[in-house]
Coordinates of C-alpha atoms in Angstrom, one line a residue:
M242 CA -14.2 95.9 129.8
L243 CA -17.0 98.4 129.3
Q244 CA -14.9 101.1 130.9
L245 CA -11.9 100.4 128.7
L246 CA -14.3 100.6 125.7
L247 CA -15.4 104.1 126.8
V248 CA -11.8 105.2 127.2
M249 CA -11.0 104.0 123.7
L250 CA -14.0 105.8 122.2
V251 CA -12.7 109.0 123.6
L252 CA -9.3 108.3 122.2
G253 CA -10.8 108.0 118.8
G254 CA -11.0 104.3 118.6
L255 CA -8.3 101.7 118.0
A256 CA -6.1 102.6 115.0
A257 CA -3.5 100.3 113.6
C258 CA 0.0 101.7 113.7
S259 CA 1.7 101.9 110.3
N260 CA 4.5 99.4 110.0
G261 CA 7.6 101.4 109.3
G262 CA 9.8 99.5 111.6
Q263 CA 13.0 97.8 110.3
L264 CA 14.2 96.5 113.7
T265 CA 12.8 93.2 114.7
A266 CA 14.2 93.2 118.2
L267 CA 15.0 95.9 120.7
Q268 CA 18.7 96.5 120.9
T269 CA 20.0 97.6 124.4
Q270 CA 22.9 99.6 125.7
E271 CA 24.9 96.4 126.1
A272 CA 25.0 96.0 122.3
T273 CA 28.6 95.7 121.0
A274 CA 30.5 98.3 118.9
E275 CA 30.0 96.1 115.8
D276 CA 26.3 96.7 115.8
R277 CA 26.7 100.5 116.3
P278 CA 24.4 102.2 113.8
N279 CA 27.1 104.5 112.4
A280 CA 25.7 104.5 108.9
L281 CA 22.2 104.3 107.5
S282 CA 21.4 100.8 106.4
S283 CA 18.6 98.3 106.9
S284 CA 20.8 96.3 109.3
R285 CA 22.4 99.1 111.3
T286 CA 19.8 101.9 111.4
V287 CA 17.5 102.9 114.2
N288 CA 14.3 103.2 112.1
A289 CA 12.0 106.1 112.6
G290 CA 9.0 104.0 112.7
S291 CA 5.5 105.2 113.3
A292 CA 4.9 104.1 116.9
G293 CA 5.6 106.4 119.8
N294 CA 4.7 107.4 123.3
A295 CA 3.9 110.7 124.8
N296 CA 6.9 110.9 127.0
T297 CA 10.7 110.7 126.7
T298 CA 13.6 111.6 128.8
D299 CA 15.0 115.1 127.8
R300 CA 17.8 116.6 129.7
T301 CA 19.7 118.9 127.3
G302 CA 23.0 118.3 126.9
N303 CA 21.6 116.7 129.7
A304 CA 17.6 116.0 130.4
D305 CA 14.3 113.6 129.7
S306 CA 10.7 114.4 130.1
A307 CA 7.5 115.2 128.3
N308 CA 7.7 118.3 130.5
R309 CA 9.9 119.8 127.8
S310 CA 7.1 119.8 125.3
N311 CA 5.4 123.2 125.3
S312 CA 1.9 123.1 126.7
G313 CA -0.9 120.8 125.7
S314 CA -4.5 120.3 125.2
S315 CA -6.8 121.2 128.0
G316 CA -9.5 118.8 127.0
D317 CA -10.4 116.0 129.4
P318 CA -10.0 112.6 127.7
G319 CA -11.8 110.8 130.6
N320 CA -10.3 108.4 133.0
T321 CA -12.9 107.2 135.5
L322 CA -12.0 103.7 136.7
P323 CA -14.3 101.3 138.5
A324 CA -14.1 101.5 142.3
D325 CA -12.9 97.9 142.6
H326 CA -10.3 98.3 139.8
P327 CA -6.8 97.2 141.0
A328 CA -5.5 100.6 140.2
T329 CA -7.6 102.1 143.0
A330 CA -6.0 99.9 145.7
L331 CA -3.4 102.0 147.4
S332 CA 0.0 100.6 148.3
A333 CA 1.6 101.3 151.7
L334 CA 3.8 103.9 150.1
A335 CA 0.8 105.7 148.5
A336 CA -1.1 105.5 151.8
K337 CA 1.7 107.7 153.4
V338 CA 0.8 110.6 151.0
K339 CA -1.0 113.4 152.8
P340 CA -3.8 115.2 151.0
V341 CA -2.6 118.6 149.8
R342 CA -3.1 121.2 147.1
F343 CA 0.0 123.2 146.2
T344 CA 1.2 125.7 143.6
V345 CA 4.2 125.1 141.3
F346 CA 6.2 127.6 139.3
V347 CA 8.6 126.2 136.6
N348 CA 11.4 128.7 136.1
Y349 CA 11.8 128.4 132.3
D350 CA 10.6 130.9 129.7
W351 CA 9.7 128.1 127.2
Y352 CA 7.5 126.1 129.5
T353 CA 3.7 126.5 129.6
A354 CA 1.9 124.1 131.8
P355 CA -1.3 122.3 130.6
T356 CA -4.2 122.0 133.0
W357 CA -3.8 119.5 135.8
E358 CA -7.4 118.3 135.5
G359 CA -7.1 117.2 131.9
R360 CA -4.5 114.4 132.3
P361 CA -5.5 110.8 133.1
H362 CA -2.6 110.4 135.6
S363 CA -3.4 113.6 137.3
R364 CA -7.0 112.6 137.6
W365 CA -5.9 109.4 139.3
I366 CA -3.7 111.3 141.7
S367 CA -6.4 113.7 142.6
D368 CA -9.0 111.0 143.1
N369 CA -6.8 108.5 145.0
L370 CA -4.2 110.5 146.7
K371 CA -6.2 113.7 147.2
V372 CA -3.3 115.8 145.7
T373 CA -3.8 118.6 143.3
L374 CA -1.1 120.8 141.6
T375 CA -1.9 124.3 140.5
P376 CA 0.6 125.7 137.9
V377 CA 1.8 129.3 138.0
Q378 CA 2.7 130.2 134.4
S379 CA 6.0 132.0 133.5
S380 CA 4.3 133.7 130.5
G381 CA 7.6 133.6 128.7
A382 CA 9.4 135.7 131.3
A383 CA 10.5 133.3 134.0
A384 CA 13.4 135.3 135.5
Q385 CA 11.3 138.5 135.8
K386 CA 8.4 136.6 137.3
L387 CA 10.6 134.8 139.8
N388 CA 12.2 138.1 140.9
A389 CA 8.8 139.8 141.2
M390 CA 7.6 137.0 143.4
I391 CA 10.7 137.2 145.6
V392 CA 10.4 140.9 146.0
S393 CA 6.7 140.8 146.9
D394 CA 7.3 137.8 149.2
Q395 CA 4.6 135.9 147.3
L396 CA 6.5 132.8 146.3
P397 CA 4.5 129.7 145.2
D398 CA 4.7 126.5 147.3
V399 CA 7.1 124.8 145.0
L400 CA 9.7 126.0 142.5
V401 CA 11.2 123.9 139.7
M402 CA 14.6 125.4 138.7
D403 CA 18.2 124.8 137.8
R404 CA 20.6 123.8 140.5
G405 CA 23.0 126.6 141.5
K406 CA 22.8 130.3 142.0
D407 CA 19.0 130.8 142.3
V408 CA 18.6 127.9 144.7
E409 CA 21.4 129.1 146.9
R410 CA 20.2 132.7 146.8
L411 CA 16.8 131.6 148.1
Q412 CA 18.3 129.3 150.7
K413 CA 20.5 132.1 152.1
A414 CA 17.5 134.4 152.2
G415 CA 15.6 131.8 154.3
K416 CA 13.0 131.2 151.7
L417 CA 13.4 127.4 151.4
V418 CA 12.3 124.5 153.6
A419 CA 15.1 122.1 154.8
L420 CA 14.0 118.5 154.0
D421 CA 16.2 116.7 156.5
P422 CA 13.5 116.3 159.2
Y423 CA 11.4 114.3 156.7
L424 CA 14.1 111.8 155.7
V425 CA 13.5 109.6 158.8
E426 CA 9.7 109.5 158.3
Y427 CA 10.1 108.8 154.6
P428 CA 13.2 106.5 154.3
E429 CA 12.1 105.5 150.8
F430 CA 13.3 108.9 149.5
V431 CA 16.9 108.2 150.3
Q432 CA 16.7 104.6 149.1
T433 CA 15.2 105.6 145.8
I434 CA 17.5 108.6 145.0
G435 CA 20.7 107.4 146.7
E436 CA 22.6 109.0 149.6
D437 CA 25.6 110.0 147.4
T438 CA 23.3 112.0 145.1
L439 CA 21.5 113.7 147.9
N440 CA 24.8 114.6 149.6
M441 CA 26.0 116.3 146.4
L442 CA 22.8 118.4 146.5
R443 CA 23.3 119.7 150.1
S444 CA 23.9 123.4 150.5
E445 CA 26.8 125.1 152.3
D446 CA 25.0 124.8 155.6
G447 CA 25.0 121.0 155.2
K448 CA 21.2 120.8 154.9
L449 CA 19.2 119.3 152.0
Y450 CA 16.7 121.7 150.3
Q451 CA 16.6 120.1 146.8
I452 CA 14.6 117.3 145.3
P453 CA 16.2 116.2 142.0
N454 CA 14.5 115.6 138.7
W455 CA 15.6 113.0 136.2
Y456 CA 18.4 111.8 138.5
I457 CA 20.2 108.5 138.0
N458 CA 20.7 106.0 140.7
G459 CA 22.8 103.4 139.0
S460 CA 25.5 103.0 136.3
N461 CA 23.5 103.6 133.1
G462 CA 23.6 106.9 131.3
S463 CA 21.0 108.9 129.6
G464 CA 20.7 111.5 126.8
N465 CA 18.8 112.7 123.8
A466 CA 21.3 114.5 121.5
G467 CA 21.7 113.1 118.0
F468 CA 21.7 113.6 114.3
L469 CA 18.6 112.7 112.2
V470 CA 18.4 112.0 108.5
E471 CA 15.3 112.4 106.3
K472 CA 14.8 108.9 105.0
K473 CA 13.3 109.5 101.5
I474 CA 15.9 112.0 100.6
Y475 CA 18.6 109.8 101.8
R476 CA 17.4 106.8 99.8
A477 CA 16.9 108.9 96.7
L478 CA 20.6 110.0 96.9
G479 CA 21.8 106.4 97.1
S480 CA 22.1 105.9 100.9
P481 CA 25.8 106.9 101.1
K482 CA 28.1 106.5 104.1
L483 CA 27.5 109.1 106.7
E484 CA 30.1 108.8 109.4
T485 CA 32.8 111.5 109.2
W486 CA 32.6 115.3 108.6
D487 CA 33.9 114.7 105.1
D488 CA 31.0 112.2 104.4
L489 CA 28.6 114.8 105.8
E490 CA 29.8 117.7 103.7
A491 CA 29.7 115.6 100.5
Y492 CA 26.2 114.5 101.3
L493 CA 25.0 118.0 102.0
K494 CA 26.3 119.3 98.7
R495 CA 24.4 116.5 96.9
V496 CA 21.2 117.5 98.8
Q497 CA 21.8 121.2 97.8
Q498 CA 22.2 120.3 94.2
K499 CA 19.2 118.0 93.8
Y500 CA 16.9 119.6 96.3
P501 CA 17.6 123.3 96.3
E502 CA 14.3 124.0 98.1
L503 CA 15.5 122.1 101.2
V504 CA 17.8 123.0 104.1
P505 CA 20.7 120.5 103.8
I506 CA 21.5 120.7 107.5
D507 CA 19.9 122.5 110.4
F508 CA 20.2 122.5 114.2
G509 CA 18.2 123.2 117.3
E510 CA 17.5 126.6 118.6
T511 CA 20.1 128.7 120.5
R512 CA 19.7 128.4 124.2
D513 CA 20.5 130.6 127.2
E514 CA 21.4 133.4 124.8
A515 CA 24.8 131.9 124.0
D516 CA 24.5 128.1 123.7
I517 CA 24.5 127.5 120.0
Q518 CA 23.5 124.0 119.3
M519 CA 25.2 123.9 115.9
I520 CA 28.5 124.4 117.6
G521 CA 27.9 122.0 120.5
M522 CA 26.7 119.2 118.3
L523 CA 29.7 119.5 115.9
Y524 CA 32.2 120.0 118.7
S525 CA 31.2 116.6 120.2
G526 CA 32.8 115.0 117.1
A527 CA 35.8 117.2 116.8
A528 CA 38.1 115.1 119.0
D529 CA 37.9 112.2 121.4
N530 CA 36.0 112.7 124.7
R531 CA 34.3 116.0 123.8
T532 CA 30.8 117.0 124.9
P533 CA 28.9 120.3 124.4
S534 CA 29.0 121.3 128.0
F535 CA 32.7 121.9 127.9
I536 CA 32.3 124.9 125.6
S537 CA 29.0 126.4 126.7
P538 CA 29.0 129.4 129.1
G539 CA 25.4 128.9 129.9
S540 CA 23.8 128.1 133.3
G541 CA 24.7 124.7 134.6
Q542 CA 27.4 124.2 132.0
I543 CA 31.2 123.7 132.3
F544 CA 32.8 126.3 130.0
G545 CA 36.2 124.8 130.4
V546 CA 38.0 121.9 128.7
P547 CA 39.5 119.2 131.0
A548 CA 43.2 118.8 130.5
G549 CA 44.8 116.6 133.1
S550 CA 43.7 117.8 136.5
R551 CA 42.6 121.3 135.5
L552 CA 40.1 123.1 133.2
T553 CA 41.5 125.1 130.3
S554 CA 40.2 127.8 128.0
V555 CA 37.9 126.8 125.2
Y556 CA 39.6 129.3 123.0
R557 CA 42.8 127.3 123.3
D558 CA 41.3 123.9 122.4
P559 CA 42.2 122.8 118.9
A560 CA 38.9 120.9 118.7
F561 CA 36.9 124.1 119.3
L562 CA 38.8 125.8 116.4
E563 CA 38.2 122.9 114.0
T564 CA 34.5 123.0 115.0
L565 CA 34.2 126.7 114.1
L566 CA 36.1 126.2 110.8
L567 CA 33.6 123.5 109.8
A568 CA 30.6 125.6 110.9
N569 CA 31.9 128.5 108.9
R570 CA 32.4 126.3 105.8
L571 CA 28.8 125.1 106.0
V572 CA 27.5 128.7 106.2
R573 CA 29.7 130.0 103.4
Q574 CA 28.6 127.1 101.1
G575 CA 24.9 127.8 101.9
L576 CA 24.5 124.3 103.3
T577 CA 22.6 125.4 106.4
S578 CA 19.9 127.8 107.3
P579 CA 20.9 131.5 107.2
D580 CA 18.8 132.2 110.3
L581 CA 20.1 129.2 112.3
L582 CA 21.1 131.4 115.2
T583 CA 17.7 133.2 115.6
E584 CA 15.1 130.6 114.6
T585 CA 12.7 129.4 117.3
R586 CA 12.0 125.8 118.4
D587 CA 8.6 126.0 116.8
Q588 CA 10.1 127.2 113.5
V589 CA 12.6 124.3 113.5
L590 CA 9.8 121.8 114.3
E591 CA 7.6 123.1 111.5
K592 CA 10.4 122.5 109.0
L593 CA 11.0 119.0 110.4
K594 CA 7.3 118.1 110.2
T595 CA 7.2 118.9 106.5
G596 CA 10.5 117.1 105.7
R597 CA 12.3 120.3 104.7
I598 CA 15.5 119.5 106.6
A599 CA 17.7 116.8 105.2
V600 CA 20.0 116.4 108.2
F601 CA 19.2 117.7 111.7
G602 CA 21.3 117.9 114.9
A603 CA 20.0 118.9 118.3
Y604 CA 20.5 118.3 122.1
D605 CA 17.0 116.7 122.2
A606 CA 16.7 115.6 118.6
I607 CA 14.7 112.4 119.4
V608 CA 12.3 113.6 122.0
E609 CA 8.5 113.8 121.6
G610 CA 8.3 117.5 120.8
I611 CA 10.9 117.4 118.0
G612 CA 12.1 114.3 116.2
R613 CA 9.4 111.9 117.3
E614 CA 6.6 114.3 116.4
A615 CA 8.1 115.1 113.0
D616 CA 8.6 111.4 112.3
N617 CA 5.0 110.6 113.3
Q618 CA 3.7 113.3 111.0
L619 CA 5.7 112.2 108.0
S620 CA 5.2 108.4 108.5
A621 CA 1.5 108.9 108.9
K622 CA 1.3 110.3 105.3
D623 CA 3.9 107.8 103.9
P624 CA 5.1 104.8 105.9
Q625 CA 8.4 104.9 104.0
D626 CA 9.0 108.5 105.1
G627 CA 10.2 110.0 108.3
Y628 CA 13.6 110.5 110.1
D629 CA 16.3 108.0 111.1
I630 CA 18.8 108.6 113.9
I631 CA 22.4 107.9 112.9
W632 CA 25.6 107.5 115.0
P633 CA 27.0 111.0 115.6
V634 CA 29.2 112.3 112.7
H635 CA 32.8 113.0 113.7
R636 CA 36.1 114.3 112.3
A637 CA 38.3 111.8 110.5
G638 CA 40.5 110.0 113.0
V639 CA 38.2 110.5 116.0
D640 CA 37.2 107.3 117.7
P641 CA 33.4 106.9 117.0
D642 CA 33.0 105.3 120.5
K643 CA 34.3 108.5 122.1
V644 CA 31.8 111.0 120.6
Y645 CA 29.4 112.4 123.2
P646 CA 26.8 114.9 122.0
S647 CA 24.9 114.2 125.2
G648 CA 26.2 114.8 128.7
Y649 CA 24.3 113.4 131.7
N650 CA 24.5 114.2 135.4
T651 CA 23.4 111.6 138.0
L652 CA 22.1 114.6 140.0
G653 CA 19.6 115.0 137.2
W654 CA 18.4 117.9 135.0
N655 CA 17.0 120.3 137.6
V656 CA 15.5 120.4 141.1
N657 CA 12.3 121.1 143.1
V658 CA 12.5 123.2 146.2
I659 CA 9.6 123.8 148.7
T660 CA 9.4 127.4 149.8
T661 CA 8.6 128.7 153.3
G662 CA 5.3 130.0 151.8
A663 CA 3.9 126.5 151.7
R664 CA 1.3 125.8 154.4
D665 CA 2.1 122.1 154.7
P666 CA 5.6 121.3 153.4
E667 CA 5.6 117.8 154.8
A668 CA 2.4 116.9 152.8
I669 CA 4.1 118.2 149.6
F670 CA 7.2 116.1 150.4
S671 CA 5.1 113.0 151.1
Y672 CA 3.6 113.3 147.6
M673 CA 7.0 113.9 146.0
N674 CA 8.4 110.9 147.9
W675 CA 5.7 108.7 146.3
A676 CA 5.9 110.5 142.9
T677 CA 9.6 109.7 142.5
S678 CA 9.2 106.0 143.5
S679 CA 8.8 103.3 140.9
E680 CA 5.1 103.1 141.6
G681 CA 4.6 106.9 141.2
Q682 CA 6.7 107.0 138.1
R683 CA 4.8 104.2 136.5
I684 CA 1.4 106.0 137.0
I685 CA 2.7 109.4 136.0
F686 CA 4.7 108.3 133.0
F687 CA 2.7 105.3 131.7
G688 CA -0.7 106.3 132.9
P689 CA -3.0 104.7 135.5
Q690 CA -3.5 100.9 135.3
G691 CA -6.5 100.0 133.2
M692 CA -5.8 102.3 130.3
F693 CA -2.8 101.2 128.3
Y694 CA -1.8 98.3 130.6
D695 CA -3.9 96.0 132.7
K696 CA -1.2 94.2 134.7
V697 CA 2.3 95.0 136.1
E698 CA 5.0 92.3 136.0
D699 CA 8.3 92.9 137.9
G700 CA 7.5 96.6 138.0
I701 CA 6.9 96.8 134.2
P702 CA 3.5 97.8 132.8
V703 CA 2.6 95.1 130.3
P704 CA 1.1 96.9 127.2
N705 CA -2.4 95.9 126.3
D706 CA -4.2 96.0 123.0
S707 CA -5.3 99.6 123.6
Y708 CA -1.6 100.7 123.7
I709 CA -0.5 98.4 120.8
G710 CA -3.3 99.8 118.6
R711 CA -3.2 103.4 119.9
N712 CA -3.9 106.3 117.6
L713 CA -0.6 108.2 117.9
K714 CA -2.1 111.6 117.5
Q715 CA -4.8 111.1 120.0
Y716 CA -2.3 109.5 122.4
D717 CA -0.1 112.5 122.3
T718 CA -3.0 114.8 123.2
L719 CA -3.4 113.0 126.6
K720 CA 0.0 114.4 127.7
I721 CA 0.6 111.5 129.9
G722 CA 3.8 112.3 131.8
E723 CA 3.2 116.0 132.3
F724 CA 3.9 117.4 135.7
N725 CA 6.6 114.7 136.2
W726 CA 9.2 117.0 137.9
Y727 CA 10.5 114.1 140.0
G728 CA 11.8 112.0 137.2
N729 CA 13.5 108.7 138.2
T730 CA 15.6 108.1 135.1
S731 CA 16.9 104.7 136.3
Y732 CA 13.3 103.3 136.5
I733 CA 11.8 105.0 133.5
D734 CA 14.6 104.1 131.1
S735 CA 14.7 100.5 132.2
A736 CA 10.9 100.2 132.1
K737 CA 10.6 101.7 128.7
A738 CA 13.3 99.4 127.2
R739 CA 11.8 96.3 128.8
R740 CA 8.3 97.3 127.8
E741 CA 9.3 97.6 124.1
K742 CA 10.5 94.0 124.1
L743 CA 6.9 93.0 124.9
L744 CA 5.6 94.8 121.8
P745 CA 5.4 93.7 118.2
A746 CA 8.0 95.4 116.0
E747 CA 5.5 97.7 114.4
A748 CA 4.3 99.1 117.7
R749 CA 7.6 99.9 119.2
D750 CA 8.5 103.5 120.1
W751 CA 10.8 105.5 117.8
T752 CA 12.2 107.5 120.7
T753 CA 12.9 104.5 122.9
L754 CA 14.7 102.6 120.1
G755 CA 16.8 105.7 119.3
Q756 CA 17.8 106.1 123.0
A757 CA 18.7 102.4 123.4
N758 CA 20.7 102.2 120.1
V759 CA 22.3 105.6 119.9
T760 CA 21.7 108.5 122.4
F761 CA 22.2 106.6 125.7
R762 CA 25.3 105.1 124.3
T763 CA 26.8 108.5 123.2
A764 CA 26.3 110.3 126.5
M765 CA 29.2 111.3 128.8
N766 CA 28.9 111.2 132.6
I767 CA 29.6 114.8 133.6
T768 CA 28.4 114.5 137.3
E769 CA 31.9 115.4 138.5
F770 CA 31.5 118.9 136.9
S771 CA 28.5 119.8 139.0
N772 CA 28.0 123.1 140.7
L773 CA 30.4 125.1 138.5
D774 CA 28.2 128.2 138.5
P775 CA 29.7 130.9 140.8
A776 CA 27.4 133.2 142.7
P777 CA 26.3 136.1 140.4
A778 CA 27.5 138.8 142.7
S779 CA 30.9 137.2 143.3
E780 CA 34.0 138.2 141.4
E781 CA 33.9 134.9 139.5
G782 CA 30.2 135.3 138.8
I783 CA 30.8 138.8 137.3
I784 CA 33.7 137.5 135.2
L785 CA 31.5 134.6 133.9
Q786 CA 28.7 137.0 132.9
R787 CA 31.2 139.2 131.0
L788 CA 32.7 136.1 129.3
K789 CA 29.2 134.9 128.3
E790 CA 28.4 138.3 126.7
Q791 CA 31.8 138.1 124.8
Y792 CA 31.1 134.5 123.7
A793 CA 27.6 135.5 122.5
Q794 CA 29.2 138.2 120.3
V795 CA 32.3 136.5 119.0
L796 CA 30.8 133.1 118.0
P797 CA 28.4 134.5 115.4
R798 CA 31.2 136.5 113.9
M799 CA 33.3 133.3 113.5
I800 CA 30.4 131.3 112.1
F801 CA 29.6 134.0 109.5
A802 CA 33.2 135.0 108.8
A803 CA 34.3 135.5 105.2
S804 CA 37.1 132.9 105.3
G805 CA 38.7 130.3 107.5
E806 CA 41.6 132.6 108.0
E807 CA 39.3 135.2 109.5
V808 CA 38.0 132.5 111.9
R809 CA 41.5 131.8 113.1
Q810 CA 42.2 135.5 113.7
L811 CA 38.9 136.0 115.5
M812 CA 39.7 133.0 117.7
E813 CA 43.1 134.5 118.7
E814 CA 41.4 137.8 119.5
A815 CA 38.8 136.1 121.6
D816 CA 41.4 134.3 123.5
R817 CA 43.3 137.5 124.3
E818 CA 40.1 139.3 125.2
A819 CA 38.9 136.4 127.5
A820 CA 42.2 136.4 129.3
G821 CA 41.8 140.2 129.9
L822 CA 38.3 139.6 131.3
G823 CA 39.6 137.2 133.9
Y824 CA 39.0 133.8 132.3
D825 CA 42.1 132.3 134.0
R826 CA 40.8 133.3 137.4
L827 CA 37.4 131.8 136.6
L828 CA 38.9 128.5 135.4
A829 CA 41.0 128.3 138.6
W830 CA 37.8 128.6 140.6
K831 CA 36.0 126.0 138.5
T832 CA 39.0 123.7 138.7
G833 CA 38.8 123.9 142.5
V834 CA 35.1 123.0 142.6
W835 CA 35.7 120.2 140.2
R836 CA 38.5 118.7 142.4
N837 CA 36.3 119.0 145.5
N838 CA 33.5 117.2 143.6
L839 CA 35.9 114.3 142.9
K840 CA 36.5 113.9 146.6
K841 CA 32.8 113.5 147.2
I842 CA 32.2 111.0 144.5
K843 CA 33.0 107.4 145.6
A844 CA 35.1 105.0 143.4
Y845 CA 36.2 107.7 141.0
S846 CA 38.4 106.7 138.2
P847 CA 39.9 109.5 136.0
Q848 CA 38.6 109.8 132.4
Y849 CA 41.3 112.2 131.1

């Protein structure tokens, strides 16, 4: 008890959470369509209450993890546990971990790693497993840094990166360690992740080099894309119905008229130079069974619309045209930010935290570094303020249960690879084998036992008074969950939902509620569309790069066109130009990969 008191003193003492919660019971994915929160009301809204945890699942369009938040405090909150504490008793699985110190490079411009030493869970790992991670920063130029390390033959021990071209380039150059020899010694790895998933990750030579992150071994989906509504503004305008595009446009005009200083609707930052979140989010509601990955030419995306047994041009999809026409109307009427294509994530977050956006849509709207942080800031000042997540808006006539702003892949968000520069690759693998297990995920994601839970029941950390009464701001600074590049979505999502049921309503997590009520239920399984990135030097790879450059030029012209007629003309021109660039050849190649994937996936039943 004395030790817990010391920990709490460091956290700033127990602070009662403000009670902004409207839900009295945690709804789950099994909830029926009748209780779908497709309009804001006290009975059908996921309330943006004040409670939250430091970690959520964030796979864009597809991923989920506190690792998506950008850097953190380097301060050491303290986490020394008594030698006889139950958290210090190693399980048989943990005992298989070999002591090791290894370097990790995360291949994303936006990611800046905090210090390993400053996290409670990393302290536990270092003290008990004798494992230490040393981050290699990208400094905002990940691709250049990776290329420089390859050329100089000074690769770090572990790389975290997207599946696809870079992984295969390194594998063919002999720079990656095959993991197959370890699968016999560590059978838990295959059992935890699933043999089908691992087989989908094998390279052309039949060997396994990749350890997935935020994979799914089971039937439940995952996603974080959604639309948020500023609560005080919404109530002041009479809480109108917000379900269709027509409802949305009417509401935004009322916001513009009464609150001219606000941005009626805004969206997440542009990604991968061409993935405009405004278009992706609106497209998901333009027709039945649409998701942003269909129209994005970015890395790991599909860039083709399924029609029967083949992929077709995005420029020939009527839903894509309707999306651009809506986006163009919003711009011409001044209902969105004029710099929506260039604003950074930090700029968007700053507007959200000050309540200057009335409606917000993004691929990761409800995660800790965006929606949850903004809601915490606003509700801390006024318990009646904050953001609510609503059912995704859609075009009139579209089935609301077939709107998918999120797309999830059972293979996960990205992967870890161990390079041939590692001195002891088996030791690294032994740690990752533990880290992706339920036990490893519990300690990494929820913290070590003795801080915010004292006992574990059926694999679920039972929240104690320290968690229930946590100071949200201080809790966030702990960055519990950082360095979790082995995310086990099936365990984490289930554990979070079951843990919330053990909490009083006022202490429940805004993000977890939003996931259970909306974003997990509006996510499409797109696993069958894996591996659709051709090799960069191949003919298809060159075509894709040219098409991506064309897309990045033509979409802004459509969004900012002078009229709807000009949008239609630009779409026709883009279609002709894309055909000239070889889009049909690329689509034929992608269709072939897609069909091959379907042969690998067991018990497949067509969706289209």
